[in-house]
Amino acid sequence: MPPGPPPGPTRPGFWRSPLRGPWLTSVFGLVLLFGITILFVTGLLSYAAYNPDLARVNDQTPGKGWLGFYLFSWPTSPTWLYRLTQGVHVTLGVVLVPVLLAKLWSVIPKLFEWPPVRSPGHGIERLSLLLLVGGAGFEFVTGILNVQLHYVFPGSFYTLHFYGAWVFIGAFVVHVAFRLPRALRAVRARAGDPAPGTEEAAGLVTPRPSAPTISRRGALAMVGAGSLALLVVTAGQSIGGWFRRTALLAPHGEDPGSGPNGFQINKTAGSVGIRADDIGPAWRLTVRGAGRQVDLTYSRLLAMPQHEAALPIACVEGWSTPDQQWSGVRLTDLAALVGLGTDTPQVLVNSLQRGGSFSSAVLRDNQVRDPRSLLAVRVNGAVLSADHGYPARIIAAGAPGVHNTKWVTRLTFGEPG
């Protein structure tokens, strides 16, 4: 075989941008190091908020084993905790897209490095690079599709995103261990490019640079402007209020209209097969526990003591509402109907919905016992609309939106889901 790399992208002179170099790549890398660390931590918190170790209906991740080592009981206070952590997770993920693309562009020559493997250590680094690039693309793409409620995955987003995150973070840690010292040296140097082919050049400096059309600081400013623009059109869906008008990237498929029920909806009654007869006069609420069962009509539910709670709804897609004024029956009062008025256990909540995910959920005992956790029948002074869960829905302190089950038909206290 002829000496040297084959013709094409494996040859250093193929890549001619004068912007590529250790300094620019290192700046992008350090920004991603900080941002991805926050993304991973908030992602773990998002997983914990579902209380996945509580019941099978809460967890769609089979065989997670030791990957759930950090799980803890998700607190009910502050009530805005999930709204904050998931809002940061989704918004930051979108904001980092330009930085990720710029970083990948800056290291394209490294993907075609020749020879592909020079030593066992270099082979491990190359494998981690493959998993890193593939994992980053997978996590960002699936996350953005989920934000837009566009489920085209060959399986559950919940499961795919969870395992993808662990594969990605493993490769990320290996990559950081290999590259962080060099990145810090490159940023501190702030000098001109090292000579092509030297160890300091890291295979990023071209021996045949084209004429520059923008400076490196100009490129950084362009990427930063892209991230800022994405922040402006994304963050409003988590902040809510007037700022929601700026959330151009938020899912807009369901218009809640105006009035007391005029706030965000993640699934409508029609989309999950709720029929008029299901929520008509024949509707009943079944309460079970401690070997007893009570069936309640809507009128009897309204005759029970009614309480109020100001709670938000925050969903995994990143959107959230400000506090809404809910009224209904405390979950502890419903548990008392079957003799469980003190030390109320967990509860399995079943919905009338026929399609879609999370038709059932289990709330932990601390969520059930919180006096703000209600089986709500009214919101902002008005009867619930069908799309918001009429005749009754869960509103639980600190729970993710999908655990605030709508169209509730059965509550089972103390039994696993």
PDB file of C-alpha atoms in Angstrom, residues 113-403:
ATOM      1  CA  GLU A 113      -7.953  10.451  11.716  1.00  0.00           C
ATOM      2  CA  TRP A 114      -5.413   8.104  10.141  1.00  0.00           C
ATOM      3  CA  PRO A 115      -4.518   5.464  11.143  1.00  0.00           C
ATOM      4  CA  PRO A 116      -7.859   4.859  12.871  1.00  0.00           C
ATOM      5  CA  VAL A 117      -6.228   3.125  15.868  1.00  0.00           C
ATOM      6  CA  ARG A 118      -2.616   3.595  16.977  1.00  0.00           C
ATOM      7  CA  SER A 119      -2.638   1.907  20.392  1.00  0.00           C
ATOM      8  CA  PRO A 120      -5.011   0.277  22.893  1.00  0.00           C
ATOM      9  CA  GLY A 121      -5.443   3.601  24.703  1.00  0.00           C
ATOM     10  CA  HIS A 122      -6.098   5.378  21.422  1.00  0.00           C
ATOM     11  CA  GLY A 123      -8.594   2.653  20.506  1.00  0.00           C
ATOM     12  CA  ILE A 124     -10.537   3.231  23.731  1.00  0.00           C
ATOM     13  CA  GLU A 125     -10.544   6.945  23.039  1.00  0.00           C
ATOM     14  CA  ARG A 126     -11.807   6.382  19.486  1.00  0.00           C
ATOM     15  CA  LEU A 127     -14.568   4.077  20.701  1.00  0.00           C
ATOM     16  CA  SER A 128     -15.612   6.630  23.307  1.00  0.00           C
ATOM     17  CA  LEU A 129     -15.653   9.260  20.555  1.00  0.00           C
ATOM     18  CA  LEU A 130     -17.983   7.134  18.432  1.00  0.00           C
ATOM     19  CA  LEU A 131     -20.331   6.584  21.397  1.00  0.00           C
ATOM     20  CA  LEU A 132     -20.025  10.247  22.345  1.00  0.00           C
ATOM     21  CA  VAL A 133     -21.023  11.620  18.940  1.00  0.00           C
ATOM     22  CA  GLY A 134     -23.724   9.005  18.397  1.00  0.00           C
ATOM     23  CA  GLY A 135     -25.047   9.366  21.936  1.00  0.00           C
ATOM     24  CA  ALA A 136     -25.141  13.152  21.761  1.00  0.00           C
ATOM     25  CA  GLY A 137     -27.034  13.063  18.482  1.00  0.00           C
ATOM     26  CA  PHE A 138     -29.478  10.458  19.798  1.00  0.00           C
ATOM     27  CA  GLU A 139     -30.198  12.269  23.077  1.00  0.00           C
ATOM     28  CA  PHE A 140     -30.618  15.712  21.565  1.00  0.00           C
ATOM     29  CA  VAL A 141     -32.764  14.509  18.646  1.00  0.00           C
ATOM     30  CA  THR A 142     -35.080  12.343  20.750  1.00  0.00           C
ATOM     31  CA  GLY A 143     -35.350  15.055  23.384  1.00  0.00           C
ATOM     32  CA  ILE A 144     -36.347  17.726  20.870  1.00  0.00           C
ATOM     33  CA  LEU A 145     -38.852  15.388  19.193  1.00  0.00           C
ATOM     34  CA  ASN A 146     -40.373  14.688  22.611  1.00  0.00           C
ATOM     35  CA  VAL A 147     -40.676  18.420  23.333  1.00  0.00           C
ATOM     36  CA  GLN A 148     -42.658  18.730  20.111  1.00  0.00           C
ATOM     37  CA  LEU A 149     -44.820  15.692  20.992  1.00  0.00           C
ATOM     38  CA  HIS A 150     -43.623  14.032  17.790  1.00  0.00           C
ATOM     39  CA  TYR A 151     -43.225  10.389  18.780  1.00  0.00           C
ATOM     40  CA  VAL A 152     -41.578   8.587  15.883  1.00  0.00           C
ATOM     41  CA  PHE A 153     -39.343   6.371  18.012  1.00  0.00           C
ATOM     42  CA  PRO A 154     -39.340   2.564  17.662  1.00  0.00           C
ATOM     43  CA  GLY A 155     -40.370   2.244  21.298  1.00  0.00           C
ATOM     44  CA  SER A 156     -40.956   4.290  24.427  1.00  0.00           C
ATOM     45  CA  PHE A 157     -39.209   7.663  24.561  1.00  0.00           C
ATOM     46  CA  TYR A 158     -38.963   7.212  28.321  1.00  0.00           C
ATOM     47  CA  THR A 159     -36.914   4.002  27.988  1.00  0.00           C
ATOM     48  CA  LEU A 160     -34.845   5.036  24.968  1.00  0.00           C
ATOM     49  CA  HIS A 161     -33.865   8.403  26.433  1.00  0.00           C
ATOM     50  CA  PHE A 162     -32.962   6.829  29.785  1.00  0.00           C
ATOM     51  CA  TYR A 163     -30.603   4.192  28.422  1.00  0.00           C
ATOM     52  CA  GLY A 164     -29.266   6.550  25.765  1.00  0.00           C
ATOM     53  CA  ALA A 165     -28.322   8.999  28.501  1.00  0.00           C
ATOM     54  CA  TRP A 166     -26.267   6.427  30.379  1.00  0.00           C
ATOM     55  CA  VAL A 167     -24.424   5.308  27.244  1.00  0.00           C
ATOM     56  CA  PHE A 168     -23.726   8.912  26.336  1.00  0.00           C
ATOM     57  CA  ILE A 169     -22.568   9.973  29.791  1.00  0.00           C
ATOM     58  CA  GLY A 170     -20.206   6.999  30.020  1.00  0.00           C
ATOM     59  CA  ALA A 171     -18.542   8.015  26.752  1.00  0.00           C
ATOM     60  CA  PHE A 172     -18.604  11.649  27.868  1.00  0.00           C
ATOM     61  CA  VAL A 173     -16.713  10.873  31.085  1.00  0.00           C
ATOM     62  CA  VAL A 174     -14.043   8.885  29.212  1.00  0.00           C
ATOM     63  CA  HIS A 175     -13.665  11.675  26.655  1.00  0.00           C
ATOM     64  CA  VAL A 176     -13.335  14.335  29.357  1.00  0.00           C
ATOM     65  CA  ALA A 177     -10.720  12.273  31.178  1.00  0.00           C
ATOM     66  CA  PHE A 178      -8.625  12.120  28.003  1.00  0.00           C
ATOM     67  CA  ARG A 179      -9.170  15.662  26.751  1.00  0.00           C
ATOM     68  CA  LEU A 180      -9.788  18.041  29.653  1.00  0.00           C
ATOM     69  CA  PRO A 181      -6.102  18.748  30.519  1.00  0.00           C
ATOM     70  CA  ARG A 182      -5.323  19.502  26.854  1.00  0.00           C
ATOM     71  CA  ALA A 183      -8.420  21.711  26.542  1.00  0.00           C
ATOM     72  CA  LEU A 184      -7.451  23.744  29.589  1.00  0.00           C
ATOM     73  CA  ARG A 185      -3.922  24.230  28.239  1.00  0.00           C
ATOM     74  CA  ALA A 186      -5.270  25.337  24.848  1.00  0.00           C
ATOM     75  CA  VAL A 187      -7.627  27.896  26.389  1.00  0.00           C
ATOM     76  CA  ARG A 188      -4.930  29.286  28.669  1.00  0.00           C
ATOM     77  CA  ALA A 189      -2.397  29.561  25.833  1.00  0.00           C
ATOM     78  CA  ARG A 190      -4.430  32.089  23.787  1.00  0.00           C
ATOM     79  CA  ALA A 191      -1.576  32.212  21.297  1.00  0.00           C
ATOM     80  CA  GLY A 192      -1.571  31.547  17.576  1.00  0.00           C
ATOM     81  CA  ASP A 193      -2.175  28.106  16.190  1.00  0.00           C
ATOM     82  CA  PRO A 194       0.483  25.483  16.873  1.00  0.00           C
ATOM     83  CA  ALA A 195       2.223  24.089  13.840  1.00  0.00           C
ATOM     84  CA  PRO A 196       0.218  21.526  11.841  1.00  0.00           C
ATOM     85  CA  GLY A 197       1.126  17.955  12.695  1.00  0.00           C
ATOM     86  CA  THR A 198       2.420  18.729  16.181  1.00  0.00           C
ATOM     87  CA  GLU A 199       0.944  17.189  19.302  1.00  0.00           C
ATOM     88  CA  GLU A 200      -0.441  20.570  20.368  1.00  0.00           C
ATOM     89  CA  ALA A 201      -2.283  20.925  17.053  1.00  0.00           C
ATOM     90  CA  ALA A 202      -4.258  17.759  17.951  1.00  0.00           C
ATOM     91  CA  GLY A 203      -4.951  17.090  14.281  1.00  0.00           C
ATOM     92  CA  LEU A 204      -7.204  20.156  14.040  1.00  0.00           C
ATOM     93  CA  VAL A 205      -4.899  22.715  12.376  1.00  0.00           C
ATOM     94  CA  THR A 206      -4.881  22.491   8.588  1.00  0.00           C
ATOM     95  CA  PRO A 207      -1.591  22.724   6.688  1.00  0.00           C
ATOM     96  CA  ARG A 208      -3.436  24.405   3.757  1.00  0.00           C
ATOM     97  CA  PRO A 209      -5.723  27.044   5.296  1.00  0.00           C
ATOM     98  CA  SER A 210      -8.169  28.947   3.133  1.00  0.00           C
ATOM     99  CA  ALA A 211      -8.542  32.691   3.430  1.00  0.00           C
ATOM    100  CA  PRO A 212     -10.579  33.532   6.562  1.00  0.00           C
ATOM    101  CA  THR A 213     -14.038  35.086   6.136  1.00  0.00           C
ATOM    102  CA  ILE A 214     -14.747  35.446   9.877  1.00  0.00           C
ATOM    103  CA  SER A 215     -12.628  35.538  13.010  1.00  0.00           C
ATOM    104  CA  ARG A 216     -12.793  32.899  15.705  1.00  0.00           C
ATOM    105  CA  ARG A 217     -14.345  35.354  18.123  1.00  0.00           C
ATOM    106  CA  GLY A 218     -16.855  36.196  15.410  1.00  0.00           C
ATOM    107  CA  ALA A 219     -17.674  32.485  15.110  1.00  0.00           C
ATOM    108  CA  LEU A 220     -18.135  32.281  18.885  1.00  0.00           C
ATOM    109  CA  ALA A 221     -20.427  35.310  18.767  1.00  0.00           C
ATOM    110  CA  MET A 222     -22.478  33.735  15.967  1.00  0.00           C
ATOM    111  CA  VAL A 223     -22.923  30.490  17.906  1.00  0.00           C
ATOM    112  CA  GLY A 224     -23.753  32.447  21.062  1.00  0.00           C
ATOM    113  CA  ALA A 225     -26.356  34.478  19.172  1.00  0.00           C
ATOM    114  CA  GLY A 226     -27.957  31.262  17.937  1.00  0.00           C
ATOM    115  CA  SER A 227     -28.147  29.910  21.480  1.00  0.00           C
ATOM    116  CA  LEU A 228     -29.570  33.191  22.754  1.00  0.00           C
ATOM    117  CA  ALA A 229     -32.256  33.153  20.059  1.00  0.00           C
ATOM    118  CA  LEU A 230     -33.235  29.604  21.028  1.00  0.00           C
ATOM    119  CA  LEU A 231     -33.385  30.647  24.675  1.00  0.00           C
ATOM    120  CA  VAL A 232     -35.793  33.465  23.813  1.00  0.00           C
ATOM    121  CA  VAL A 233     -38.154  31.210  21.834  1.00  0.00           C
ATOM    122  CA  THR A 234     -38.021  28.310  24.321  1.00  0.00           C
ATOM    123  CA  ALA A 235     -37.812  29.516  27.933  1.00  0.00           C
ATOM    124  CA  GLY A 236     -41.271  31.100  27.955  1.00  0.00           C
ATOM    125  CA  GLN A 237     -42.990  27.705  28.006  1.00  0.00           C
ATOM    126  CA  SER A 238     -41.453  27.055  31.438  1.00  0.00           C
ATOM    127  CA  ILE A 239     -41.707  30.583  32.798  1.00  0.00           C
ATOM    128  CA  GLY A 240     -45.359  30.948  31.777  1.00  0.00           C
ATOM    129  CA  GLY A 241     -47.485  34.062  31.943  1.00  0.00           C
ATOM    130  CA  TRP A 242     -46.826  36.725  29.317  1.00  0.00           C
ATOM    131  CA  PHE A 243     -43.525  35.053  28.382  1.00  0.00           C
ATOM    132  CA  ARG A 244     -45.399  32.056  26.990  1.00  0.00           C
ATOM    133  CA  ARG A 245     -46.147  34.176  23.919  1.00  0.00           C
ATOM    134  CA  THR A 246     -42.433  34.092  23.096  1.00  0.00           C
ATOM    135  CA  ALA A 247     -42.243  30.276  23.301  1.00  0.00           C
ATOM    136  CA  LEU A 248     -42.363  29.692  19.557  1.00  0.00           C
ATOM    137  CA  LEU A 249     -40.818  26.244  19.908  1.00  0.00           C
ATOM    138  CA  ALA A 250     -43.330  25.048  22.512  1.00  0.00           C
ATOM    139  CA  PRO A 251     -45.893  22.508  21.296  1.00  0.00           C
ATOM    140  CA  HIS A 252     -48.967  24.407  20.084  1.00  0.00           C
ATOM    141  CA  GLY A 253     -51.140  21.535  18.915  1.00  0.00           C
ATOM    142  CA  GLU A 254     -53.791  21.891  21.621  1.00  0.00           C
ATOM    143  CA  ASP A 255     -55.439  25.300  22.115  1.00  0.00           C
ATOM    144  CA  PRO A 256     -56.986  25.452  25.615  1.00  0.00           C
ATOM    145  CA  GLY A 257     -59.009  28.546  24.735  1.00  0.00           C
ATOM    146  CA  SER A 258     -59.719  31.245  27.306  1.00  0.00           C
ATOM    147  CA  GLY A 259     -61.445  31.426  30.664  1.00  0.00           C
ATOM    148  CA  PRO A 260     -60.775  29.485  33.891  1.00  0.00           C
ATOM    149  CA  ASN A 261     -59.833  26.338  31.954  1.00  0.00           C
ATOM    150  CA  GLY A 262     -57.695  28.272  29.488  1.00  0.00           C
ATOM    151  CA  PHE A 263     -54.258  26.839  30.303  1.00  0.00           C
ATOM    152  CA  GLN A 264     -52.007  24.293  28.638  1.00  0.00           C
ATOM    153  CA  ILE A 265     -53.272  20.779  27.857  1.00  0.00           C
ATOM    154  CA  ASN A 266     -51.007  17.839  27.093  1.00  0.00           C
ATOM    155  CA  LYS A 267     -53.761  15.471  25.900  1.00  0.00           C
ATOM    156  CA  THR A 268     -57.402  16.059  25.091  1.00  0.00           C
ATOM    157  CA  ALA A 269     -60.354  13.867  26.007  1.00  0.00           C
ATOM    158  CA  GLY A 270     -60.856  12.941  22.353  1.00  0.00           C
ATOM    159  CA  SER A 271     -57.218  11.971  21.821  1.00  0.00           C
ATOM    160  CA  VAL A 272     -57.371   9.250  24.499  1.00  0.00           C
ATOM    161  CA  GLY A 273     -60.816   7.877  23.671  1.00  0.00           C
ATOM    162  CA  ILE A 274     -62.945   9.553  26.339  1.00  0.00           C
ATOM    163  CA  ARG A 275     -66.610   9.411  25.272  1.00  0.00           C
ATOM    164  CA  ALA A 276     -69.518  11.518  26.503  1.00  0.00           C
ATOM    165  CA  ASP A 277     -71.097   8.491  28.203  1.00  0.00           C
ATOM    166  CA  ASP A 278     -67.887   7.826  30.141  1.00  0.00           C
ATOM    167  CA  ILE A 279     -68.098  11.144  31.974  1.00  0.00           C
ATOM    168  CA  GLY A 280     -71.860  11.505  32.022  1.00  0.00           C
ATOM    169  CA  PRO A 281     -74.357  10.854  34.842  1.00  0.00           C
ATOM    170  CA  ALA A 282     -73.371   7.173  34.998  1.00  0.00           C
ATOM    171  CA  TRP A 283     -69.794   8.035  36.044  1.00  0.00           C
ATOM    172  CA  ARG A 284     -68.707   6.555  39.360  1.00  0.00           C
ATOM    173  CA  LEU A 285     -65.583   6.880  41.460  1.00  0.00           C
ATOM    174  CA  THR A 286     -64.501   3.625  43.102  1.00  0.00           C
ATOM    175  CA  VAL A 287     -62.372   3.938  46.239  1.00  0.00           C
ATOM    176  CA  ARG A 288     -60.688   0.776  47.493  1.00  0.00           C
ATOM    177  CA  GLY A 289     -58.388  -0.053  50.386  1.00  0.00           C
ATOM    178  CA  ALA A 290     -58.015  -2.142  53.535  1.00  0.00           C
ATOM    179  CA  GLY A 291     -60.410  -4.716  52.103  1.00  0.00           C
ATOM    180  CA  ARG A 292     -63.207  -2.209  51.646  1.00  0.00           C
ATOM    181  CA  GLN A 293     -64.768  -0.480  48.647  1.00  0.00           C
ATOM    182  CA  VAL A 294     -66.898   2.643  48.308  1.00  0.00           C
ATOM    183  CA  ASP A 295     -68.544   3.861  45.098  1.00  0.00           C
ATOM    184  CA  LEU A 296     -69.227   7.584  44.819  1.00  0.00           C
ATOM    185  CA  THR A 297     -71.476   9.446  42.425  1.00  0.00           C
ATOM    186  CA  TYR A 298     -70.463  12.893  41.217  1.00  0.00           C
ATOM    187  CA  SER A 299     -73.032  14.546  43.493  1.00  0.00           C
ATOM    188  CA  ARG A 300     -71.782  12.631  46.515  1.00  0.00           C
ATOM    189  CA  LEU A 301     -68.209  13.632  45.690  1.00  0.00           C
ATOM    190  CA  LEU A 302     -69.307  17.283  45.593  1.00  0.00           C
ATOM    191  CA  ALA A 303     -71.048  16.847  48.963  1.00  0.00           C
ATOM    192  CA  MET A 304     -67.765  15.921  50.665  1.00  0.00           C
ATOM    193  CA  PRO A 305     -65.650  18.690  52.277  1.00  0.00           C
ATOM    194  CA  GLN A 306     -64.029  20.738  49.516  1.00  0.00           C
ATOM    195  CA  HIS A 307     -60.534  22.202  49.866  1.00  0.00           C
ATOM    196  CA  GLU A 308     -58.397  24.484  47.722  1.00  0.00           C
ATOM    197  CA  ALA A 309     -54.767  24.368  46.634  1.00  0.00           C
ATOM    198  CA  ALA A 310     -52.693  26.588  44.365  1.00  0.00           C
ATOM    199  CA  LEU A 311     -50.494  24.243  42.330  1.00  0.00           C
ATOM    200  CA  PRO A 312     -48.798  24.318  38.900  1.00  0.00           C
ATOM    201  CA  ILE A 313     -48.733  21.646  36.224  1.00  0.00           C
ATOM    202  CA  ALA A 314     -45.297  20.849  34.835  1.00  0.00           C
ATOM    203  CA  CYS A 315     -44.695  18.271  32.103  1.00  0.00           C
ATOM    204  CA  VAL A 316     -41.676  16.363  30.862  1.00  0.00           C
ATOM    205  CA  GLU A 317     -41.847  18.284  27.571  1.00  0.00           C
ATOM    206  CA  GLY A 318     -40.648  21.351  29.503  1.00  0.00           C
ATOM    207  CA  TRP A 319     -43.839  23.396  29.500  1.00  0.00           C
ATOM    208  CA  SER A 320     -45.520  24.379  32.726  1.00  0.00           C
ATOM    209  CA  THR A 321     -48.334  26.553  33.978  1.00  0.00           C
ATOM    210  CA  PRO A 322     -48.331  29.093  36.770  1.00  0.00           C
ATOM    211  CA  ASP A 323     -50.195  28.072  39.907  1.00  0.00           C
ATOM    212  CA  GLN A 324     -53.849  27.330  39.196  1.00  0.00           C
ATOM    213  CA  GLN A 325     -56.456  27.497  41.951  1.00  0.00           C
ATOM    214  CA  TRP A 326     -57.798  23.965  42.310  1.00  0.00           C
ATOM    215  CA  SER A 327     -60.630  22.792  44.538  1.00  0.00           C
ATOM    216  CA  GLY A 328     -61.796  19.299  45.395  1.00  0.00           C
ATOM    217  CA  VAL A 329     -61.570  16.514  47.950  1.00  0.00           C
ATOM    218  CA  ARG A 330     -58.337  15.758  49.746  1.00  0.00           C
ATOM    219  CA  LEU A 331     -56.895  12.329  48.982  1.00  0.00           C
ATOM    220  CA  THR A 332     -56.637  11.671  52.713  1.00  0.00           C
ATOM    221  CA  ASP A 333     -60.399  12.250  53.075  1.00  0.00           C
ATOM    222  CA  LEU A 334     -61.074   9.722  50.332  1.00  0.00           C
ATOM    223  CA  ALA A 335     -58.760   7.231  52.045  1.00  0.00           C
ATOM    224  CA  ALA A 336     -60.721   7.753  55.246  1.00  0.00           C
ATOM    225  CA  LEU A 337     -63.831   6.411  53.504  1.00  0.00           C
ATOM    226  CA  VAL A 338     -62.210   2.953  53.520  1.00  0.00           C
ATOM    227  CA  GLY A 339     -60.738   3.272  57.003  1.00  0.00           C
ATOM    228  CA  LEU A 340     -57.325   4.706  56.101  1.00  0.00           C
ATOM    229  CA  GLY A 341     -57.597   8.184  57.547  1.00  0.00           C
ATOM    230  CA  THR A 342     -54.218   8.190  59.327  1.00  0.00           C
ATOM    231  CA  ASP A 343     -50.825   7.243  57.922  1.00  0.00           C
ATOM    232  CA  THR A 344     -52.382   7.091  54.473  1.00  0.00           C
ATOM    233  CA  PRO A 345     -50.434   4.749  52.169  1.00  0.00           C
ATOM    234  CA  GLN A 346     -49.638   5.123  48.490  1.00  0.00           C
ATOM    235  CA  VAL A 347     -52.482   5.122  45.994  1.00  0.00           C
ATOM    236  CA  LEU A 348     -52.934   3.609  42.548  1.00  0.00           C
ATOM    237  CA  VAL A 349     -54.922   5.986  40.341  1.00  0.00           C
ATOM    238  CA  ASN A 350     -56.759   4.645  37.293  1.00  0.00           C
ATOM    239  CA  SER A 351     -58.149   6.745  34.471  1.00  0.00           C
ATOM    240  CA  LEU A 352     -60.956   6.194  31.992  1.00  0.00           C
ATOM    241  CA  GLN A 353     -58.641   6.930  29.075  1.00  0.00           C
ATOM    242  CA  ARG A 354     -58.408   4.180  26.456  1.00  0.00           C
ATOM    243  CA  GLY A 355     -55.278   5.259  24.629  1.00  0.00           C
ATOM    244  CA  GLY A 356     -51.977   6.989  25.215  1.00  0.00           C
ATOM    245  CA  SER A 357     -49.497   6.538  28.023  1.00  0.00           C
ATOM    246  CA  PHE A 358     -49.874   6.924  31.781  1.00  0.00           C
ATOM    247  CA  SER A 359     -53.493   5.866  32.058  1.00  0.00           C
ATOM    248  CA  SER A 360     -52.506   4.765  35.562  1.00  0.00           C
ATOM    249  CA  ALA A 361     -50.021   6.103  38.100  1.00  0.00           C
ATOM    250  CA  VAL A 362     -49.033   5.443  41.686  1.00  0.00           C
ATOM    251  CA  LEU A 363     -48.566   8.385  44.055  1.00  0.00           C
ATOM    252  CA  ARG A 364     -46.200   7.943  46.985  1.00  0.00           C
ATOM    253  CA  ASP A 365     -47.521   8.187  50.535  1.00  0.00           C
ATOM    254  CA  ASN A 366     -45.923  11.598  51.107  1.00  0.00           C
ATOM    255  CA  GLN A 367     -47.797  12.918  48.060  1.00  0.00           C
ATOM    256  CA  VAL A 368     -51.079  11.426  49.229  1.00  0.00           C
ATOM    257  CA  ARG A 369     -50.723  12.848  52.744  1.00  0.00           C
ATOM    258  CA  ASP A 370     -49.919  16.368  51.606  1.00  0.00           C
ATOM    259  CA  PRO A 371     -53.064  18.463  52.310  1.00  0.00           C
ATOM    260  CA  ARG A 372     -52.630  20.167  48.933  1.00  0.00           C
ATOM    261  CA  SER A 373     -53.060  16.891  47.032  1.00  0.00           C
ATOM    262  CA  LEU A 374     -56.640  16.735  45.785  1.00  0.00           C
ATOM    263  CA  LEU A 375     -59.057  14.871  43.629  1.00  0.00           C
ATOM    264  CA  ALA A 376     -59.995  18.126  41.939  1.00  0.00           C
ATOM    265  CA  VAL A 377     -63.430  18.900  40.519  1.00  0.00           C
ATOM    266  CA  ARG A 378     -62.983  22.627  39.875  1.00  0.00           C
ATOM    267  CA  VAL A 379     -60.218  24.941  38.720  1.00  0.00           C
ATOM    268  CA  ASN A 380     -60.051  28.716  39.020  1.00  0.00           C
ATOM    269  CA  GLY A 381     -63.642  28.742  40.272  1.00  0.00           C
ATOM    270  CA  ALA A 382     -65.091  26.775  37.349  1.00  0.00           C
ATOM    271  CA  VAL A 383     -66.024  23.143  36.741  1.00  0.00           C
ATOM    272  CA  LEU A 384     -63.262  21.219  35.028  1.00  0.00           C
ATOM    273  CA  SER A 385     -63.548  21.077  31.259  1.00  0.00           C
ATOM    274  CA  ALA A 386     -63.557  17.665  29.600  1.00  0.00           C
ATOM    275  CA  ASP A 387     -60.019  18.214  28.344  1.00  0.00           C
ATOM    276  CA  HIS A 388     -58.827  19.072  31.849  1.00  0.00           C
ATOM    277  CA  GLY A 389     -60.232  15.867  33.309  1.00  0.00           C
ATOM    278  CA  TYR A 390     -63.943  16.304  34.096  1.00  0.00           C
ATOM    279  CA  PRO A 391     -65.497  14.969  36.229  1.00  0.00           C
ATOM    280  CA  ALA A 392     -62.437  14.578  38.497  1.00  0.00           C
ATOM    281  CA  ARG A 393     -58.689  14.602  38.217  1.00  0.00           C
ATOM    282  CA  ILE A 394     -55.655  14.309  40.455  1.00  0.00           C
ATOM    283  CA  ILE A 395     -53.643  17.387  41.325  1.00  0.00           C
ATOM    284  CA  ALA A 396     -50.723  16.328  43.524  1.00  0.00           C
ATOM    285  CA  ALA A 397     -48.131  18.540  45.137  1.00  0.00           C
ATOM    286  CA  GLY A 398     -44.793  18.284  43.341  1.00  0.00           C
ATOM    287  CA  ALA A 399     -45.819  15.528  40.911  1.00  0.00           C
ATOM    288  CA  PRO A 400     -44.943  15.559  37.180  1.00  0.00           C
ATOM    289  CA  GLY A 401     -47.850  16.485  34.943  1.00  0.00           C
ATOM    290  CA  VAL A 402     -48.526  12.951  33.727  1.00  0.00           C
ATOM    291  CA  HIS A 403     -49.051  11.818  37.316  1.00  0.00           C
TER     292      HIS A 403
END
